[in-house]
Amino acid sequence: MASQLTLPDICPLQNHEFMNNGNLGTTDHNRDSAGLTYVYPVVSRRAGGVSVGINLNINNACNWRCIYCQVPELKRGAAPCIDLALLEQELRGFFHELLHGDFMEKRVPAWAHRVNDIALSGNGEPTSAREFEQVISLIGRLQQEDALPSSIKLVLITNGSLLARNYVQQGLRKMAQLNGEVWFKLDRASSAGMWQVNSTHTTIDRVRQHLALSVSLCPTWLQTCWFMLDGEFPGKRDEDDYLNFVSGLLRNNIRPEGVLLYSVARPSLQPEASRLSALPEQQLELFAQRIRALGIPVKVAV
């Protein structure tokens, strides 16, 4: 892949600490793994390769507080102002090292030696950054100027709570033109469930409205974390609520691309951490089968 790329005027990041930080794995999504401000690489089990993460919430602020969140000292709030010039510098330099240097050989397991996506995720809700649309435009420009392979996806991992904002909708429209897709968080499909898992008072009706907007603007997957709490599997009521929600979407011709179903893989840094444990693969697959029966694809990651 590197032989097909020409990246002009890039200063390689050979002296950055990520060159010597050890191997990456699916259980380590450290936002500081590259020694940079905004950019960090991870090996994504769901994506099946290297994901170039962009962390816009460098202040560890989010408008939700999911009990499985791995962000240290998580606080309520929004992303700070984004230094777009610094973000561009970091992206250019990291792409050069990733595609022309020995990063893959030194840091990435052999099975993941491909660049799968650029992912806006990080330490909070990325769409809370007022520069969100400008960030998408910047990524699109770099993809074109640096002739990055068109197979590299642009992924937004979001709780979907800010979809009513115009700049977010404009950003999603641009994403749709850049091989983009949205991973829209839906861990529970009831107000009580969302409060328990995500610590938000968002209503399920608002989730439905925002999801419909997302689907209309950019290809959208539902991203669902299913786990054990206090040693117990999610209840039948949780499953039924979820299935009824998805059925309602399909009846109203709101059709996500599918569901990304997974369980916890890394320790939570929230007060509930000791109460959480991974759901066995067999249980995930049983739930996935119930979702597939509705006529929607499901990808299970363990």
mmCIF file of C-alpha atoms in Angstrom:
data_model
loop_
_atom_site.group_PDB
_atom_site.id
_atom_site.type_symbol
_atom_site.label_atom_id
_atom_site.label_comp_id
_atom_site.label_asym_id
_atom_site.label_seq_id
_atom_site.Cartn_x
_atom_site.Cartn_y
_atom_site.Cartn_z
ATOM 1 C CA MET A 1 0.000 0.000 0.000
ATOM 2 C CA ALA A 2 2.790 2.421 0.856
ATOM 3 C CA SER A 3 4.261 2.141 -2.631
ATOM 4 C CA GLN A 4 1.069 3.632 -4.084
ATOM 5 C CA LEU A 5 1.246 6.731 -1.915
ATOM 6 C CA THR A 6 3.010 10.027 -2.373
ATOM 7 C CA LEU A 7 2.956 12.214 0.709
ATOM 8 C CA PRO A 8 4.685 15.499 -0.095
ATOM 9 C CA ASP A 9 6.114 17.929 2.437
ATOM 10 C CA ILE A 10 5.734 15.644 5.430
ATOM 11 C CA CYS A 11 8.125 15.593 8.341
ATOM 12 C CA PRO A 12 8.353 11.970 9.597
ATOM 13 C CA LEU A 13 7.687 11.505 13.307
ATOM 14 C CA GLN A 14 10.693 9.257 13.850
ATOM 15 C CA ASN A 15 11.617 10.852 17.169
ATOM 16 C CA HIS A 16 8.205 10.544 18.804
ATOM 17 C CA GLU A 17 7.910 8.159 21.729
ATOM 18 C CA PHE A 18 5.352 5.959 19.995
ATOM 19 C CA MET A 19 8.222 4.421 18.046
ATOM 20 C CA ASN A 20 9.387 2.652 21.196
ATOM 21 C CA ASN A 21 6.250 2.192 23.271
ATOM 22 C CA GLY A 22 5.831 -1.552 22.749
ATOM 23 C CA ASN A 23 3.219 -3.540 20.857
ATOM 24 C CA LEU A 24 -0.365 -2.478 20.471
ATOM 25 C CA GLY A 25 -3.164 -4.879 21.291
ATOM 26 C CA THR A 26 -6.936 -4.958 21.241
ATOM 27 C CA THR A 27 -7.074 -4.435 25.012
ATOM 28 C CA ASP A 28 -5.020 -1.212 24.919
ATOM 29 C CA HIS A 29 -6.669 1.874 23.422
ATOM 30 C CA ASN A 30 -4.442 4.378 25.220
ATOM 31 C CA ARG A 31 -5.032 7.864 23.768
ATOM 32 C CA ASP A 32 -1.385 8.733 24.554
ATOM 33 C CA SER A 33 0.097 5.773 22.677
ATOM 34 C CA ALA A 34 1.578 8.019 19.958
ATOM 35 C CA GLY A 35 2.863 10.774 22.222
ATOM 36 C CA LEU A 36 0.692 13.238 20.288
ATOM 37 C CA THR A 37 -2.126 15.584 21.285
ATOM 38 C CA TYR A 38 -4.954 14.487 19.010
ATOM 39 C CA VAL A 39 -3.835 11.401 17.100
ATOM 40 C CA TYR A 40 -3.452 7.894 18.499
ATOM 41 C CA PRO A 41 -3.290 4.438 16.860
ATOM 42 C CA VAL A 42 -5.196 1.388 18.079
ATOM 43 C CA VAL A 43 -5.653 -2.175 16.927
ATOM 44 C CA SER A 44 -9.395 -2.535 16.560
ATOM 45 C CA ARG A 45 -10.920 -5.980 17.001
ATOM 46 C CA ARG A 46 -14.161 -4.749 15.446
ATOM 47 C CA ALA A 47 -12.428 -3.174 12.451
ATOM 48 C CA GLY A 48 -9.855 -5.941 12.012
ATOM 49 C CA GLY A 49 -6.844 -3.678 11.556
ATOM 50 C CA VAL A 50 -5.201 -0.438 12.625
ATOM 51 C CA SER A 51 -7.517 2.432 13.379
ATOM 52 C CA VAL A 52 -6.050 5.942 13.375
ATOM 53 C CA GLY A 53 -7.889 7.532 16.277
ATOM 54 C CA ILE A 54 -8.585 11.239 16.590
ATOM 55 C CA ASN A 55 -9.285 12.419 20.138
ATOM 56 C CA LEU A 56 -11.037 15.794 20.095
ATOM 57 C CA ASN A 57 -11.915 15.571 23.794
ATOM 58 C CA ILE A 58 -8.429 16.021 25.191
ATOM 59 C CA ASN A 59 -9.983 17.471 28.364
ATOM 60 C CA ASN A 60 -11.636 14.099 29.192
ATOM 61 C CA ALA A 61 -15.084 15.716 28.991
ATOM 62 C CA CYS A 62 -18.262 14.063 27.751
ATOM 63 C CA ASN A 63 -21.975 14.815 28.038
ATOM 64 C CA TRP A 64 -22.645 11.145 28.968
ATOM 65 C CA ARG A 65 -20.969 8.886 31.545
ATOM 66 C CA CYS A 66 -21.094 5.287 30.402
ATOM 67 C CA ILE A 67 -20.297 2.919 33.244
ATOM 68 C CA TYR A 68 -17.896 0.891 31.071
ATOM 69 C CA CYS A 69 -15.907 3.958 29.964
ATOM 70 C CA GLN A 70 -12.105 3.639 30.135
ATOM 71 C CA VAL A 71 -11.418 7.387 30.275
ATOM 72 C CA PRO A 72 -9.586 8.415 33.462
ATOM 73 C CA GLU A 73 -11.008 11.311 35.473
ATOM 74 C CA LEU A 74 -13.990 11.565 33.135
ATOM 75 C CA LYS A 75 -16.012 14.735 33.649
ATOM 76 C CA ARG A 76 -19.187 16.245 32.247
ATOM 77 C CA GLY A 77 -18.691 18.808 29.519
ATOM 78 C CA ALA A 78 -17.779 19.414 25.890
ATOM 79 C CA ALA A 79 -14.611 19.279 23.828
ATOM 80 C CA PRO A 80 -12.309 22.321 24.049
ATOM 81 C CA CYS A 81 -11.408 24.457 21.041
ATOM 82 C CA ILE A 82 -9.531 22.388 18.467
ATOM 83 C CA ASP A 83 -6.113 23.485 17.169
ATOM 84 C CA LEU A 84 -6.742 22.595 13.521
ATOM 85 C CA ALA A 85 -3.169 23.398 12.451
ATOM 86 C CA LEU A 86 -1.736 21.036 15.064
ATOM 87 C CA LEU A 87 -4.231 18.332 14.129
ATOM 88 C CA GLU A 88 -3.199 18.612 10.481
ATOM 89 C CA GLN A 89 0.491 18.401 11.393
ATOM 90 C CA GLU A 90 -0.050 15.311 13.516
ATOM 91 C CA LEU A 91 -2.185 13.541 10.924
ATOM 92 C CA ARG A 92 0.276 14.196 8.096
ATOM 93 C CA GLY A 93 3.232 13.037 10.150
ATOM 94 C CA PHE A 94 1.523 9.957 11.515
ATOM 95 C CA PHE A 95 0.238 8.835 8.124
ATOM 96 C CA HIS A 96 3.779 9.093 6.802
ATOM 97 C CA GLU A 97 5.165 6.920 9.601
ATOM 98 C CA LEU A 98 2.310 4.450 9.406
ATOM 99 C CA LEU A 99 2.526 3.950 5.649
ATOM 100 C CA HIS A 100 6.234 4.462 4.974
ATOM 101 C CA GLY A 101 7.983 3.669 8.262
ATOM 102 C CA ASP A 102 8.295 0.477 10.284
ATOM 103 C CA PHE A 103 5.390 1.184 12.624
ATOM 104 C CA MET A 104 3.425 -1.880 11.490
ATOM 105 C CA GLU A 105 6.346 -4.250 11.961
ATOM 106 C CA LYS A 106 7.318 -2.868 15.363
ATOM 107 C CA ARG A 107 3.970 -2.196 16.978
ATOM 108 C CA VAL A 108 1.127 -4.109 15.306
ATOM 109 C CA PRO A 109 0.260 -7.847 15.364
ATOM 110 C CA ALA A 110 0.736 -9.511 11.979
ATOM 111 C CA TRP A 111 -2.996 -10.191 11.560
ATOM 112 C CA ALA A 112 -3.756 -6.469 11.753
ATOM 113 C CA HIS A 113 -1.229 -5.149 9.211
ATOM 114 C CA ARG A 114 -3.645 -2.924 7.360
ATOM 115 C CA VAL A 115 -4.965 0.577 7.872
ATOM 116 C CA ASN A 116 -8.697 0.180 8.244
ATOM 117 C CA ASP A 117 -10.016 3.591 9.193
ATOM 118 C CA ILE A 118 -9.660 7.050 10.622
ATOM 119 C CA ALA A 119 -11.909 7.136 13.683
ATOM 120 C CA LEU A 120 -13.216 10.146 15.561
ATOM 121 C CA SER A 121 -13.699 8.780 19.054
ATOM 122 C CA GLY A 122 -11.403 9.568 21.937
ATOM 123 C CA ASN A 123 -12.107 10.704 25.481
ATOM 124 C CA GLY A 124 -15.612 12.108 25.091
ATOM 125 C CA GLU A 125 -18.344 12.897 22.587
ATOM 126 C CA PRO A 126 -16.514 14.113 19.441
ATOM 127 C CA THR A 127 -19.483 16.004 18.008
ATOM 128 C CA SER A 128 -19.345 18.342 21.019
ATOM 129 C CA ALA A 129 -16.354 20.010 19.309
ATOM 130 C CA ARG A 130 -17.641 23.148 17.587
ATOM 131 C CA GLU A 131 -15.000 22.611 14.892
ATOM 132 C CA PHE A 132 -16.404 19.159 14.059
ATOM 133 C CA GLU A 133 -17.396 20.055 10.490
ATOM 134 C CA GLN A 134 -13.999 21.703 9.923
ATOM 135 C CA VAL A 135 -12.255 18.571 11.200
ATOM 136 C CA ILE A 136 -14.149 16.457 8.657
ATOM 137 C CA SER A 137 -13.201 18.906 5.891
ATOM 138 C CA LEU A 138 -9.547 18.731 6.991
ATOM 139 C CA ILE A 139 -9.535 14.933 6.889
ATOM 140 C CA GLY A 140 -11.109 14.965 3.437
ATOM 141 C CA ARG A 141 -8.496 17.393 2.150
ATOM 142 C CA LEU A 142 -5.631 15.306 3.528
ATOM 143 C CA GLN A 143 -7.077 12.135 2.024
ATOM 144 C CA GLN A 144 -7.064 13.827 -1.375
ATOM 145 C CA GLU A 145 -3.754 15.684 -1.124
ATOM 146 C CA ASP A 146 -1.877 12.693 0.283
ATOM 147 C CA ALA A 147 -3.566 10.199 -2.041
ATOM 148 C CA LEU A 148 -4.637 7.908 0.775
ATOM 149 C CA PRO A 149 -6.273 4.667 -0.395
ATOM 150 C CA SER A 150 -10.008 5.064 -0.917
ATOM 151 C CA SER A 151 -10.514 1.854 1.091
ATOM 152 C CA ILE A 152 -9.656 3.703 4.325
ATOM 153 C CA LYS A 153 -12.926 4.488 6.043
ATOM 154 C CA LEU A 154 -13.786 7.565 8.055
ATOM 155 C CA VAL A 155 -15.686 6.511 11.188
ATOM 156 C CA LEU A 156 -17.501 8.643 13.734
ATOM 157 C CA ILE A 157 -18.130 6.904 17.072
ATOM 158 C CA THR A 158 -20.876 8.898 18.749
ATOM 159 C CA ASN A 159 -23.662 8.755 21.294
ATOM 160 C CA GLY A 160 -25.783 10.657 18.785
ATOM 161 C CA SER A 161 -27.047 13.147 21.348
ATOM 162 C CA LEU A 162 -26.017 16.257 19.395
ATOM 163 C CA LEU A 163 -27.377 15.344 15.959
ATOM 164 C CA ALA A 164 -29.821 18.262 16.081
ATOM 165 C CA ARG A 165 -26.914 20.708 15.749
ATOM 166 C CA ASN A 166 -26.417 22.056 12.241
ATOM 167 C CA TYR A 167 -22.622 21.748 12.249
ATOM 168 C CA VAL A 168 -22.920 18.067 13.180
ATOM 169 C CA GLN A 169 -25.349 17.410 10.324
ATOM 170 C CA GLN A 170 -23.097 19.257 7.894
ATOM 171 C CA GLY A 171 -20.163 17.161 9.075
ATOM 172 C CA LEU A 172 -22.111 13.935 8.482
ATOM 173 C CA ARG A 173 -23.044 15.051 4.971
ATOM 174 C CA LYS A 174 -19.347 15.533 4.230
ATOM 175 C CA MET A 175 -18.503 12.187 5.815
ATOM 176 C CA ALA A 176 -20.908 10.445 3.454
ATOM 177 C CA GLN A 177 -18.777 11.708 0.556
ATOM 178 C CA LEU A 178 -15.565 10.391 2.156
ATOM 179 C CA ASN A 179 -16.402 6.688 2.537
ATOM 180 C CA GLY A 180 -17.650 7.598 5.983
ATOM 181 C CA GLU A 181 -19.926 5.818 8.405
ATOM 182 C CA VAL A 182 -21.394 6.527 11.825
ATOM 183 C CA TRP A 183 -21.260 4.117 14.754
ATOM 184 C CA PHE A 184 -24.253 5.275 16.786
ATOM 185 C CA LYS A 185 -24.275 4.145 20.426
ATOM 186 C CA LEU A 186 -27.349 2.206 21.537
ATOM 187 C CA ASP A 187 -26.496 0.182 24.635
ATOM 188 C CA ARG A 188 -30.056 0.001 25.956
ATOM 189 C CA ALA A 189 -33.392 0.908 24.381
ATOM 190 C CA SER A 190 -35.314 2.270 27.354
ATOM 191 C CA SER A 191 -35.006 5.422 29.416
ATOM 192 C CA ALA A 192 -34.268 3.386 32.540
ATOM 193 C CA GLY A 193 -31.657 1.309 30.755
ATOM 194 C CA MET A 194 -29.903 4.348 29.296
ATOM 195 C CA TRP A 195 -29.776 5.977 32.713
ATOM 196 C CA GLN A 196 -28.296 2.839 34.271
ATOM 197 C CA VAL A 197 -25.660 2.258 31.566
ATOM 198 C CA ASN A 198 -25.013 5.705 30.064
ATOM 199 C CA SER A 199 -26.024 8.061 32.906
ATOM 200 C CA THR A 200 -28.172 10.144 30.572
ATOM 201 C CA HIS A 201 -31.760 11.307 30.819
ATOM 202 C CA THR A 202 -32.096 11.240 27.029
ATOM 203 C CA THR A 203 -35.445 9.781 26.012
ATOM 204 C CA ILE A 204 -35.803 6.866 23.625
ATOM 205 C CA ASP A 205 -37.935 9.089 21.359
ATOM 206 C CA ARG A 206 -35.074 11.544 21.030
ATOM 207 C CA VAL A 207 -32.661 8.702 20.312
ATOM 208 C CA ARG A 208 -35.002 7.543 17.545
ATOM 209 C CA GLN A 209 -35.210 11.041 16.047
ATOM 210 C CA HIS A 210 -31.448 11.523 16.088
ATOM 211 C CA LEU A 211 -30.839 8.066 14.690
ATOM 212 C CA ALA A 212 -33.240 8.750 11.837
ATOM 213 C CA LEU A 213 -31.293 11.938 11.084
ATOM 214 C CA SER A 214 -27.997 10.075 11.133
ATOM 215 C CA VAL A 215 -29.265 7.336 8.810
ATOM 216 C CA SER A 216 -30.552 9.960 6.370
ATOM 217 C CA LEU A 217 -27.205 11.770 6.252
ATOM 218 C CA CYS A 218 -24.545 9.045 6.349
ATOM 219 C CA PRO A 219 -24.368 5.224 6.496
ATOM 220 C CA THR A 220 -25.000 4.379 10.147
ATOM 221 C CA TRP A 221 -24.402 1.300 12.303
ATOM 222 C CA LEU A 222 -25.846 0.760 15.745
ATOM 223 C CA GLN A 223 -23.028 0.133 18.237
ATOM 224 C CA THR A 224 -24.163 -1.909 21.231
ATOM 225 C CA CYS A 225 -22.163 -2.915 24.309
ATOM 226 C CA TRP A 226 -23.793 -5.932 26.027
ATOM 227 C CA PHE A 227 -22.206 -7.041 29.292
ATOM 228 C CA MET A 228 -22.784 -8.668 32.661
ATOM 229 C CA LEU A 229 -23.662 -6.455 35.618
ATOM 230 C CA ASP A 230 -23.224 -7.813 39.132
ATOM 231 C CA GLY A 231 -22.658 -11.254 37.610
ATOM 232 C CA GLU A 232 -26.004 -11.284 35.804
ATOM 233 C CA PHE A 233 -26.747 -11.367 32.075
ATOM 234 C CA PRO A 234 -28.830 -8.543 30.583
ATOM 235 C CA GLY A 235 -32.477 -9.342 31.292
ATOM 236 C CA LYS A 236 -35.102 -10.471 28.811
ATOM 237 C CA ARG A 237 -36.735 -7.055 29.220
ATOM 238 C CA ASP A 238 -33.519 -5.386 27.998
ATOM 239 C CA GLU A 239 -33.408 -7.671 24.962
ATOM 240 C CA ASP A 240 -37.104 -7.180 24.192
ATOM 241 C CA ASP A 241 -36.827 -3.392 24.503
ATOM 242 C CA TYR A 242 -33.920 -3.437 22.079
ATOM 243 C CA LEU A 243 -35.667 -5.695 19.572
ATOM 244 C CA ASN A 244 -38.860 -3.633 19.742
ATOM 245 C CA PHE A 245 -36.853 -0.471 19.124
ATOM 246 C CA VAL A 246 -35.106 -1.939 16.056
ATOM 247 C CA SER A 247 -38.387 -3.380 14.761
ATOM 248 C CA GLY A 248 -39.958 0.071 15.038
ATOM 249 C CA LEU A 249 -37.097 1.582 13.058
ATOM 250 C CA LEU A 250 -37.527 -0.895 10.237
ATOM 251 C CA ARG A 251 -41.314 -0.431 10.147
ATOM 252 C CA ASN A 252 -40.743 3.288 9.681
ATOM 253 C CA ASN A 253 -38.158 2.697 6.943
ATOM 254 C CA ILE A 254 -35.277 3.831 9.157
ATOM 255 C CA ARG A 255 -32.701 1.235 8.207
ATOM 256 C CA PRO A 256 -29.236 1.257 9.782
ATOM 257 C CA GLU A 257 -26.494 -0.702 8.036
ATOM 258 C CA GLY A 258 -26.584 -3.200 10.883
ATOM 259 C CA VAL A 259 -25.555 -3.724 14.488
ATOM 260 C CA LEU A 260 -22.032 -3.870 15.927
ATOM 261 C CA LEU A 261 -22.496 -6.040 19.008
ATOM 262 C CA TYR A 262 -19.658 -6.420 21.496
ATOM 263 C CA SER A 263 -18.888 -6.778 25.181
ATOM 264 C CA VAL A 264 -16.420 -5.115 27.535
ATOM 265 C CA ALA A 265 -12.783 -5.934 26.767
ATOM 266 C CA ARG A 266 -10.851 -3.355 28.768
ATOM 267 C CA PRO A 267 -11.245 -2.390 32.433
ATOM 268 C CA SER A 268 -13.661 0.432 33.154
ATOM 269 C CA LEU A 269 -12.292 3.422 35.017
ATOM 270 C CA GLN A 270 -15.696 4.372 36.401
ATOM 271 C CA PRO A 271 -16.939 3.658 39.963
ATOM 272 C CA GLU A 272 -18.973 0.696 38.661
ATOM 273 C CA ALA A 273 -15.891 -1.101 37.295
ATOM 274 C CA SER A 274 -15.977 -3.984 39.792
ATOM 275 C CA ARG A 275 -19.588 -4.737 38.878
ATOM 276 C CA LEU A 276 -18.876 -5.260 35.162
ATOM 277 C CA SER A 277 -17.698 -8.361 33.314
ATOM 278 C CA ALA A 278 -17.630 -9.552 29.726
ATOM 279 C CA LEU A 279 -20.577 -11.454 28.365
ATOM 280 C CA PRO A 280 -19.609 -14.934 27.069
ATOM 281 C CA GLU A 281 -19.435 -15.195 23.275
ATOM 282 C CA GLN A 282 -22.268 -17.735 23.270
ATOM 283 C CA GLN A 283 -24.620 -15.271 24.951
ATOM 284 C CA LEU A 284 -23.640 -12.500 22.558
ATOM 285 C CA GLU A 285 -24.336 -14.795 19.623
ATOM 286 C CA LEU A 286 -27.740 -15.801 20.977
ATOM 287 C CA PHE A 287 -28.741 -12.150 21.197
ATOM 288 C CA ALA A 288 -27.274 -11.512 17.748
ATOM 289 C CA GLN A 289 -29.466 -14.254 16.324
ATOM 290 C CA ARG A 290 -32.576 -12.583 17.735
ATOM 291 C CA ILE A 291 -31.552 -9.294 16.104
ATOM 292 C CA ARG A 292 -30.758 -10.952 12.770
ATOM 293 C CA ALA A 293 -34.233 -12.505 12.781
ATOM 294 C CA LEU A 294 -35.575 -8.975 12.304
ATOM 295 C CA GLY A 295 -33.775 -8.784 8.964
ATOM 296 C CA ILE A 296 -30.757 -6.684 9.905
ATOM 297 C CA PRO A 297 -27.060 -7.704 9.806
ATOM 298 C CA VAL A 298 -25.135 -8.136 13.055
ATOM 299 C CA LYS A 299 -21.353 -8.225 13.528
ATOM 300 C CA VAL A 300 -20.253 -9.772 16.821
ATOM 301 C CA ALA A 301 -16.878 -8.867 18.350
ATOM 302 C CA VAL A 302 -15.456 -10.607 21.429
#
